[in-house]
Amino acid sequence: MEVDPDGYNAINNDMMHGPCGDLNPQCPCMKQGKCSKHFPKKFNNQTTFDADGFPIYRKRNTATQVKKNNVLLDNRYVVPYNRNLIVKFDAHKNIELCNYLRSVKYLFKYINKGSDRATATIECTDTAELHDEIKRYLDCRYISATEAYRRIFKFDIHHREPAVERFPFHLEEKTP
C-alpha cells in the first residue's frame, strides 16, 4: 500500500465527520437519535448506487483509525473527498454534494431567476430643491443576478443591430 502523508493529514484534519451516533449522542448533527448526515457509513468493497441514483461509495475496512475528540474513528467517518482539492486548499471539500442532480437545478434556478420584485413610490414635495437626476437614477438602479452574470462574462445585454434597416426600393419614376 502506497503512503500519502499529505492526503492522510488533509483527511485527518479536514474530512473526518463526528464523532457522532453512539459515540457522541449530543453532536449537533444528531436528529432524533440518528446522524442527519448518515454517519457512520457502512463498509463497502465497491461503489454502488441506491434506488435514487445516489452513490454509495466504497469504504474499505483497513483498520486505520484516527483520534478525534478522544474517540477513535475509522473509514466509516470519512466524508467523501477529492484528494487534490483537499490537499491544495487545506479545507473541507465534500464532493458528495456535487453529485446531486438537484444541485444543477439549484444552480440554474438562481442564474435564471430574474429580478426581485420591488415597490417604488413617487411622492410630490412642495419644497423647491435641486433635483439630481443622475443620483436618483443610480439610487434606483437595480441589477439582478441574471444581468450581473451577463455583464461579468461580457454577454450582450441587448441587441446591437441598427434600429433602421435600408430596403432597396425607390419611388415611382425615380431611380435609386
mmCIF file with all atom_site columns, C-alpha atoms in Angstrom:
data_model
loop_
_atom_site.group_PDB
_atom_site.id
_atom_site.type_symbol
_atom_site.label_atom_id
_atom_site.label_alt_id
_atom_site.label_comp_id
_atom_site.label_asym_id
_atom_site.label_entity_id
_atom_site.label_seq_id
_atom_site.pdbx_PDB_ins_code
_atom_site.Cartn_x
_atom_site.Cartn_y
_atom_site.Cartn_z
_atom_site.occupancy
_atom_site.B_iso_or_equiv
_atom_site.pdbx_formal_charge
_atom_site.auth_seq_id
_atom_site.auth_comp_id
_atom_site.auth_asym_id
_atom_site.auth_atom_id
_atom_site.pdbx_PDB_model_num
ATOM 1   C CA . MET A 1 1   ? 0.000   0.000  0.000   1.00 0.00 ? 1   MET A CA 1
ATOM 2   C CA . GLU A 1 2   ? 1.365   3.414  -1.016  1.00 0.00 ? 2   GLU A CA 1
ATOM 3   C CA . VAL A 1 3   ? 1.725   6.002  1.748   1.00 0.00 ? 3   VAL A CA 1
ATOM 4   C CA . ASP A 1 4   ? 0.431   9.542  1.083   1.00 0.00 ? 4   ASP A CA 1
ATOM 5   C CA . PRO A 1 5   ? 1.285   11.742 4.089   1.00 0.00 ? 5   PRO A CA 1
ATOM 6   C CA . ASP A 1 6   ? -0.233  14.917 2.572   1.00 0.00 ? 6   ASP A CA 1
ATOM 7   C CA . GLY A 1 7   ? -3.507  13.163 1.767   1.00 0.00 ? 7   GLY A CA 1
ATOM 8   C CA . TYR A 1 8   ? -3.612  11.419 5.146   1.00 0.00 ? 8   TYR A CA 1
ATOM 9   C CA . ASN A 1 9   ? -3.073  14.689 7.031   1.00 0.00 ? 9   ASN A CA 1
ATOM 10  C CA . ALA A 1 10  ? -5.695  16.509 4.949   1.00 0.00 ? 10  ALA A CA 1
ATOM 11  C CA . ILE A 1 11  ? -8.252  13.748 5.595   1.00 0.00 ? 11  ILE A CA 1
ATOM 12  C CA . ASN A 1 12  ? -7.388  13.609 9.279   1.00 0.00 ? 12  ASN A CA 1
ATOM 13  C CA . ASN A 1 13  ? -7.609  17.400 9.725   1.00 0.00 ? 13  ASN A CA 1
ATOM 14  C CA . ASP A 1 14  ? -10.499 18.307 7.428   1.00 0.00 ? 14  ASP A CA 1
ATOM 15  C CA . MET A 1 15  ? -12.547 15.305 6.301   1.00 0.00 ? 15  MET A CA 1
ATOM 16  C CA . MET A 1 16  ? -13.470 13.343 9.433   1.00 0.00 ? 16  MET A CA 1
ATOM 17  C CA . HIS A 1 17  ? -17.126 13.587 10.474  1.00 0.00 ? 17  HIS A CA 1
ATOM 18  C CA . GLY A 1 18  ? -18.077 13.362 14.098  1.00 0.00 ? 18  GLY A CA 1
ATOM 19  C CA . PRO A 1 19  ? -17.748 11.652 16.377  1.00 0.00 ? 19  PRO A CA 1
ATOM 20  C CA . CYS A 1 20  ? -21.489 11.221 16.432  1.00 0.00 ? 20  CYS A CA 1
ATOM 21  C CA . GLY A 1 21  ? -24.055 8.464  16.879  1.00 0.00 ? 21  GLY A CA 1
ATOM 22  C CA . ASP A 1 22  ? -23.489 6.188  19.870  1.00 0.00 ? 22  ASP A CA 1
ATOM 23  C CA . LEU A 1 23  ? -20.025 7.710  20.354  1.00 0.00 ? 23  LEU A CA 1
ATOM 24  C CA . ASN A 1 24  ? -21.466 11.211 20.918  1.00 0.00 ? 24  ASN A CA 1
ATOM 25  C CA . PRO A 1 25  ? -25.273 11.477 21.117  1.00 0.00 ? 25  PRO A CA 1
ATOM 26  C CA . GLN A 1 26  ? -25.013 15.240 21.835  1.00 0.00 ? 26  GLN A CA 1
ATOM 27  C CA . CYS A 1 27  ? -23.309 16.015 18.488  1.00 0.00 ? 27  CYS A CA 1
ATOM 28  C CA . PRO A 1 28  ? -25.070 18.870 16.584  1.00 0.00 ? 28  PRO A CA 1
ATOM 29  C CA . CYS A 1 29  ? -25.696 16.584 13.577  1.00 0.00 ? 29  CYS A CA 1
ATOM 30  C CA . MET A 1 30  ? -27.832 14.225 15.684  1.00 0.00 ? 30  MET A CA 1
ATOM 31  C CA . LYS A 1 31  ? -31.566 14.452 14.937  1.00 0.00 ? 31  LYS A CA 1
ATOM 32  C CA . GLN A 1 32  ? -33.974 12.099 16.715  1.00 0.00 ? 32  GLN A CA 1
ATOM 33  C CA . GLY A 1 33  ? -31.147 9.817  17.803  1.00 0.00 ? 33  GLY A CA 1
ATOM 34  C CA . LYS A 1 34  ? -29.587 9.462  14.317  1.00 0.00 ? 34  LYS A CA 1
ATOM 35  C CA . CYS A 1 35  ? -26.909 11.350 12.447  1.00 0.00 ? 35  CYS A CA 1
ATOM 36  C CA . SER A 1 36  ? -28.607 13.671 9.928   1.00 0.00 ? 36  SER A CA 1
ATOM 37  C CA . LYS A 1 37  ? -25.604 13.159 7.596   1.00 0.00 ? 37  LYS A CA 1
ATOM 38  C CA . HIS A 1 38  ? -25.986 9.349  7.755   1.00 0.00 ? 38  HIS A CA 1
ATOM 39  C CA . PHE A 1 39  ? -22.692 8.629  9.541   1.00 0.00 ? 39  PHE A CA 1
ATOM 40  C CA . PRO A 1 40  ? -21.135 6.225  10.249  1.00 0.00 ? 40  PRO A CA 1
ATOM 41  C CA . LYS A 1 41  ? -21.365 4.866  6.703   1.00 0.00 ? 41  LYS A CA 1
ATOM 42  C CA . LYS A 1 42  ? -21.240 1.108  6.120   1.00 0.00 ? 42  LYS A CA 1
ATOM 43  C CA . PHE A 1 43  ? -18.122 -0.680 4.945   1.00 0.00 ? 43  PHE A CA 1
ATOM 44  C CA . ASN A 1 44  ? -18.383 -1.498 1.194   1.00 0.00 ? 44  ASN A CA 1
ATOM 45  C CA . ASN A 1 45  ? -15.945 -3.285 -1.073  1.00 0.00 ? 45  ASN A CA 1
ATOM 46  C CA . GLN A 1 46  ? -17.160 -1.426 -4.167  1.00 0.00 ? 46  GLN A CA 1
ATOM 47  C CA . THR A 1 47  ? -19.045 1.727  -5.121  1.00 0.00 ? 47  THR A CA 1
ATOM 48  C CA . THR A 1 48  ? -22.706 1.135  -5.952  1.00 0.00 ? 48  THR A CA 1
ATOM 49  C CA . PHE A 1 49  ? -25.819 3.247  -6.440  1.00 0.00 ? 49  PHE A CA 1
ATOM 50  C CA . ASP A 1 50  ? -29.028 3.183  -4.441  1.00 0.00 ? 50  ASP A CA 1
ATOM 51  C CA . ALA A 1 51  ? -32.542 3.241  -5.927  1.00 0.00 ? 51  ALA A CA 1
ATOM 52  C CA . ASP A 1 52  ? -32.471 7.055  -6.219  1.00 0.00 ? 52  ASP A CA 1
ATOM 53  C CA . GLY A 1 53  ? -29.160 7.062  -8.091  1.00 0.00 ? 53  GLY A CA 1
ATOM 54  C CA . PHE A 1 54  ? -27.205 8.317  -5.093  1.00 0.00 ? 54  PHE A CA 1
ATOM 55  C CA . PRO A 1 55  ? -23.712 6.796  -4.901  1.00 0.00 ? 55  PRO A CA 1
ATOM 56  C CA . ILE A 1 56  ? -22.795 4.501  -2.032  1.00 0.00 ? 56  ILE A CA 1
ATOM 57  C CA . TYR A 1 57  ? -19.031 4.911  -2.001  1.00 0.00 ? 57  TYR A CA 1
ATOM 58  C CA . ARG A 1 58  ? -16.503 2.163  -1.384  1.00 0.00 ? 58  ARG A CA 1
ATOM 59  C CA . LYS A 1 59  ? -15.369 2.216  2.237   1.00 0.00 ? 59  LYS A CA 1
ATOM 60  C CA . ARG A 1 60  ? -12.781 -0.439 2.931   1.00 0.00 ? 60  ARG A CA 1
ATOM 61  C CA . ASN A 1 61  ? -12.168 -1.746 6.419   1.00 0.00 ? 61  ASN A CA 1
ATOM 62  C CA . THR A 1 62  ? -8.441  -1.002 6.587   1.00 0.00 ? 62  THR A CA 1
ATOM 63  C CA . ALA A 1 63  ? -8.338  -0.932 10.390  1.00 0.00 ? 63  ALA A CA 1
ATOM 64  C CA . THR A 1 64  ? -6.790  2.557  10.133  1.00 0.00 ? 64  THR A CA 1
ATOM 65  C CA . GLN A 1 65  ? -8.101  4.842  12.841  1.00 0.00 ? 65  GLN A CA 1
ATOM 66  C CA . VAL A 1 66  ? -7.629  8.476  13.784  1.00 0.00 ? 66  VAL A CA 1
ATOM 67  C CA . LYS A 1 67  ? -8.293  10.099 17.120  1.00 0.00 ? 67  LYS A CA 1
ATOM 68  C CA . LYS A 1 68  ? -10.725 12.997 17.209  1.00 0.00 ? 68  LYS A CA 1
ATOM 69  C CA . ASN A 1 69  ? -12.018 14.416 20.487  1.00 0.00 ? 69  ASN A CA 1
ATOM 70  C CA . ASN A 1 70  ? -10.506 11.430 22.310  1.00 0.00 ? 70  ASN A CA 1
ATOM 71  C CA . VAL A 1 71  ? -12.526 8.991  20.166  1.00 0.00 ? 71  VAL A CA 1
ATOM 72  C CA . LEU A 1 72  ? -11.068 6.608  17.579  1.00 0.00 ? 72  LEU A CA 1
ATOM 73  C CA . LEU A 1 73  ? -12.727 6.961  14.156  1.00 0.00 ? 73  LEU A CA 1
ATOM 74  C CA . ASP A 1 74  ? -12.298 4.643  11.155  1.00 0.00 ? 74  ASP A CA 1
ATOM 75  C CA . ASN A 1 75  ? -13.062 4.875  7.414   1.00 0.00 ? 75  ASN A CA 1
ATOM 76  C CA . ARG A 1 76  ? -16.807 4.940  8.049   1.00 0.00 ? 76  ARG A CA 1
ATOM 77  C CA . TYR A 1 77  ? -16.457 8.529  9.313   1.00 0.00 ? 77  TYR A CA 1
ATOM 78  C CA . VAL A 1 78  ? -14.519 9.886  6.313   1.00 0.00 ? 78  VAL A CA 1
ATOM 79  C CA . VAL A 1 79  ? -16.528 12.430 4.299   1.00 0.00 ? 79  VAL A CA 1
ATOM 80  C CA . PRO A 1 80  ? -16.321 11.827 0.502   1.00 0.00 ? 80  PRO A CA 1
ATOM 81  C CA . TYR A 1 81  ? -13.472 13.943 -0.850  1.00 0.00 ? 81  TYR A CA 1
ATOM 82  C CA . ASN A 1 82  ? -11.251 14.744 -3.798  1.00 0.00 ? 82  ASN A CA 1
ATOM 83  C CA . ARG A 1 83  ? -7.631  14.292 -2.708  1.00 0.00 ? 83  ARG A CA 1
ATOM 84  C CA . ASN A 1 84  ? -6.246  17.035 -4.968  1.00 0.00 ? 84  ASN A CA 1
ATOM 85  C CA . LEU A 1 85  ? -8.764  19.631 -3.759  1.00 0.00 ? 85  LEU A CA 1
ATOM 86  C CA . ILE A 1 86  ? -8.352  18.993 -0.042  1.00 0.00 ? 86  ILE A CA 1
ATOM 87  C CA . VAL A 1 87  ? -4.541  18.983 -0.258  1.00 0.00 ? 87  VAL A CA 1
ATOM 88  C CA . LYS A 1 88  ? -4.420  22.131 -2.409  1.00 0.00 ? 88  LYS A CA 1
ATOM 89  C CA . PHE A 1 89  ? -6.911  24.199 -0.407  1.00 0.00 ? 89  PHE A CA 1
ATOM 90  C CA . ASP A 1 90  ? -6.314  22.611 3.011   1.00 0.00 ? 90  ASP A CA 1
ATOM 91  C CA . ALA A 1 91  ? -10.039 22.811 3.682   1.00 0.00 ? 91  ALA A CA 1
ATOM 92  C CA . HIS A 1 92  ? -13.151 20.657 3.987   1.00 0.00 ? 92  HIS A CA 1
ATOM 93  C CA . LYS A 1 93  ? -14.476 19.877 0.472   1.00 0.00 ? 93  LYS A CA 1
ATOM 94  C CA . ASN A 1 94  ? -17.431 17.490 0.441   1.00 0.00 ? 94  ASN A CA 1
ATOM 95  C CA . ILE A 1 95  ? -17.697 16.273 -3.151  1.00 0.00 ? 95  ILE A CA 1
ATOM 96  C CA . GLU A 1 96  ? -20.758 14.202 -2.342  1.00 0.00 ? 96  GLU A CA 1
ATOM 97  C CA . LEU A 1 97  ? -22.979 17.275 -2.606  1.00 0.00 ? 97  LEU A CA 1
ATOM 98  C CA . CYS A 1 98  ? -21.838 17.953 -6.186  1.00 0.00 ? 98  CYS A CA 1
ATOM 99  C CA . ASN A 1 99  ? -23.336 14.687 -7.343  1.00 0.00 ? 99  ASN A CA 1
ATOM 100 C CA . TYR A 1 100 ? -26.943 15.660 -6.765  1.00 0.00 ? 100 TYR A CA 1
ATOM 101 C CA . LEU A 1 101 ? -28.964 16.390 -9.882  1.00 0.00 ? 101 LEU A CA 1
ATOM 102 C CA . ARG A 1 102 ? -30.786 18.858 -7.667  1.00 0.00 ? 102 ARG A CA 1
ATOM 103 C CA . SER A 1 103 ? -27.553 20.847 -7.294  1.00 0.00 ? 103 SER A CA 1
ATOM 104 C CA . VAL A 1 104 ? -27.588 21.607 -11.010 1.00 0.00 ? 104 VAL A CA 1
ATOM 105 C CA . LYS A 1 105 ? -31.247 22.586 -10.864 1.00 0.00 ? 105 LYS A CA 1
ATOM 106 C CA . TYR A 1 106 ? -30.498 24.780 -7.831  1.00 0.00 ? 106 TYR A CA 1
ATOM 107 C CA . LEU A 1 107 ? -27.624 26.487 -9.630  1.00 0.00 ? 107 LEU A CA 1
ATOM 108 C CA . PHE A 1 108 ? -29.631 27.242 -12.765 1.00 0.00 ? 108 PHE A CA 1
ATOM 109 C CA . LYS A 1 109 ? -32.666 28.293 -10.757 1.00 0.00 ? 109 LYS A CA 1
ATOM 110 C CA . TYR A 1 110 ? -30.685 31.215 -9.375  1.00 0.00 ? 110 TYR A CA 1
ATOM 111 C CA . ILE A 1 111 ? -28.957 32.075 -12.639 1.00 0.00 ? 111 ILE A CA 1
ATOM 112 C CA . ASN A 1 112 ? -32.308 32.289 -14.435 1.00 0.00 ? 112 ASN A CA 1
ATOM 113 C CA . LYS A 1 113 ? -34.326 33.590 -11.512 1.00 0.00 ? 113 LYS A CA 1
ATOM 114 C CA . GLY A 1 114 ? -34.724 37.138 -12.781 1.00 0.00 ? 114 GLY A CA 1
ATOM 115 C CA . SER A 1 115 ? -35.056 40.266 -10.752 1.00 0.00 ? 115 SER A CA 1
ATOM 116 C CA . ASP A 1 116 ? -36.609 40.584 -7.337  1.00 0.00 ? 116 ASP A CA 1
ATOM 117 C CA . ARG A 1 117 ? -39.912 42.355 -7.081  1.00 0.00 ? 117 ARG A CA 1
ATOM 118 C CA . ALA A 1 118 ? -39.789 45.836 -5.617  1.00 0.00 ? 118 ALA A CA 1
ATOM 119 C CA . THR A 1 119 ? -42.365 48.506 -4.927  1.00 0.00 ? 119 THR A CA 1
ATOM 120 C CA . ALA A 1 120 ? -41.481 52.124 -5.610  1.00 0.00 ? 120 ALA A CA 1
ATOM 121 C CA . THR A 1 121 ? -43.499 55.238 -4.971  1.00 0.00 ? 121 THR A CA 1
ATOM 122 C CA . ILE A 1 122 ? -43.125 58.763 -6.281  1.00 0.00 ? 122 ILE A CA 1
ATOM 123 C CA . GLU A 1 123 ? -44.125 61.500 -3.903  1.00 0.00 ? 123 GLU A CA 1
ATOM 124 C CA . CYS A 1 124 ? -44.513 65.163 -4.624  1.00 0.00 ? 124 CYS A CA 1
ATOM 125 C CA . THR A 1 125 ? -42.936 67.584 -2.210  1.00 0.00 ? 125 THR A CA 1
ATOM 126 C CA . ASP A 1 126 ? -43.730 71.264 -2.059  1.00 0.00 ? 126 ASP A CA 1
ATOM 127 C CA . THR A 1 127 ? -40.169 72.259 -1.271  1.00 0.00 ? 127 THR A CA 1
ATOM 128 C CA . ALA A 1 128 ? -38.123 73.730 -4.072  1.00 0.00 ? 128 ALA A CA 1
ATOM 129 C CA . GLU A 1 129 ? -34.871 71.802 -4.131  1.00 0.00 ? 129 GLU A CA 1
ATOM 130 C CA . LEU A 1 130 ? -32.325 70.819 -6.705  1.00 0.00 ? 130 LEU A CA 1
ATOM 131 C CA . HIS A 1 131 ? -33.091 67.561 -8.446  1.00 0.00 ? 131 HIS A CA 1
ATOM 132 C CA . ASP A 1 132 ? -30.030 65.499 -9.205  1.00 0.00 ? 132 ASP A CA 1
ATOM 133 C CA . GLU A 1 133 ? -31.407 63.182 -11.887 1.00 0.00 ? 133 GLU A CA 1
ATOM 134 C CA . ILE A 1 134 ? -28.194 61.168 -12.152 1.00 0.00 ? 134 ILE A CA 1
ATOM 135 C CA . LYS A 1 135 ? -28.155 60.494 -8.406  1.00 0.00 ? 135 LYS A CA 1
ATOM 136 C CA . ARG A 1 136 ? -31.812 59.496 -8.489  1.00 0.00 ? 136 ARG A CA 1
ATOM 137 C CA . TYR A 1 137 ? -31.155 57.123 -11.378 1.00 0.00 ? 137 TYR A CA 1
ATOM 138 C CA . LEU A 1 138 ? -28.240 55.495 -9.562  1.00 0.00 ? 138 LEU A CA 1
ATOM 139 C CA . ASP A 1 139 ? -30.208 55.268 -6.296  1.00 0.00 ? 139 ASP A CA 1
ATOM 140 C CA . CYS A 1 140 ? -32.994 53.396 -8.081  1.00 0.00 ? 140 CYS A CA 1
ATOM 141 C CA . ARG A 1 141 ? -30.777 51.223 -10.261 1.00 0.00 ? 141 ARG A CA 1
ATOM 142 C CA . TYR A 1 142 ? -31.149 47.512 -9.662  1.00 0.00 ? 142 TYR A CA 1
ATOM 143 C CA . ILE A 1 143 ? -29.022 44.806 -11.265 1.00 0.00 ? 143 ILE A CA 1
ATOM 144 C CA . SER A 1 144 ? -30.397 41.285 -10.968 1.00 0.00 ? 144 SER A CA 1
ATOM 145 C CA . ALA A 1 145 ? -28.240 38.182 -10.719 1.00 0.00 ? 145 ALA A CA 1
ATOM 146 C CA . THR A 1 146 ? -29.018 37.384 -14.350 1.00 0.00 ? 146 THR A CA 1
ATOM 147 C CA . GLU A 1 147 ? -27.907 40.803 -15.584 1.00 0.00 ? 147 GLU A CA 1
ATOM 148 C CA . ALA A 1 148 ? -24.826 40.722 -13.360 1.00 0.00 ? 148 ALA A CA 1
ATOM 149 C CA . TYR A 1 149 ? -23.568 37.401 -14.699 1.00 0.00 ? 149 TYR A CA 1
ATOM 150 C CA . ARG A 1 150 ? -24.247 38.508 -18.288 1.00 0.00 ? 150 ARG A CA 1
ATOM 151 C CA . ARG A 1 151 ? -22.217 41.671 -17.690 1.00 0.00 ? 151 ARG A CA 1
ATOM 152 C CA . ILE A 1 152 ? -19.384 39.823 -15.903 1.00 0.00 ? 152 ILE A CA 1
ATOM 153 C CA . PHE A 1 153 ? -18.997 37.363 -18.775 1.00 0.00 ? 153 PHE A CA 1
ATOM 154 C CA . LYS A 1 154 ? -19.456 40.147 -21.370 1.00 0.00 ? 154 LYS A CA 1
ATOM 155 C CA . PHE A 1 155 ? -22.582 38.692 -22.969 1.00 0.00 ? 155 PHE A CA 1
ATOM 156 C CA . ASP A 1 156 ? -24.796 41.065 -24.939 1.00 0.00 ? 156 ASP A CA 1
ATOM 157 C CA . ILE A 1 157 ? -27.347 42.793 -22.728 1.00 0.00 ? 157 ILE A CA 1
ATOM 158 C CA . HIS A 1 158 ? -29.364 43.962 -25.728 1.00 0.00 ? 158 HIS A CA 1
ATOM 159 C CA . HIS A 1 159 ? -29.202 43.525 -29.474 1.00 0.00 ? 159 HIS A CA 1
ATOM 160 C CA . ARG A 1 160 ? -26.832 45.927 -31.178 1.00 0.00 ? 160 ARG A CA 1
ATOM 161 C CA . GLU A 1 161 ? -28.297 45.793 -34.632 1.00 0.00 ? 161 GLU A CA 1
ATOM 162 C CA . PRO A 1 162 ? -29.188 49.014 -36.415 1.00 0.00 ? 162 PRO A CA 1
ATOM 163 C CA . ALA A 1 163 ? -32.632 50.268 -35.467 1.00 0.00 ? 163 ALA A CA 1
ATOM 164 C CA . VAL A 1 164 ? -33.259 51.228 -39.086 1.00 0.00 ? 164 VAL A CA 1
ATOM 165 C CA . GLU A 1 165 ? -32.620 48.931 -41.993 1.00 0.00 ? 165 GLU A CA 1
ATOM 166 C CA . ARG A 1 166 ? -32.396 50.304 -45.535 1.00 0.00 ? 166 ARG A CA 1
ATOM 167 C CA . PHE A 1 167 ? -34.504 48.493 -48.063 1.00 0.00 ? 167 PHE A CA 1
ATOM 168 C CA . PRO A 1 168 ? -33.595 48.619 -51.754 1.00 0.00 ? 168 PRO A CA 1
ATOM 169 C CA . PHE A 1 169 ? -36.720 50.278 -53.193 1.00 0.00 ? 169 PHE A CA 1
ATOM 170 C CA . HIS A 1 170 ? -37.431 53.565 -54.897 1.00 0.00 ? 170 HIS A CA 1
ATOM 171 C CA . LEU A 1 171 ? -40.300 55.935 -55.505 1.00 0.00 ? 171 LEU A CA 1
ATOM 172 C CA . GLU A 1 172 ? -42.193 55.886 -58.769 1.00 0.00 ? 172 GLU A CA 1
ATOM 173 C CA . GLU A 1 173 ? -40.355 57.462 -61.636 1.00 0.00 ? 173 GLU A CA 1
ATOM 174 C CA . LYS A 1 174 ? -37.203 57.775 -59.531 1.00 0.00 ? 174 LYS A CA 1
ATOM 175 C CA . THR A 1 175 ? -34.183 55.532 -59.864 1.00 0.00 ? 175 THR A CA 1
ATOM 176 C CA . PRO A 1 176 ? -32.203 54.571 -56.798 1.00 0.00 ? 176 PRO A CA 1
#
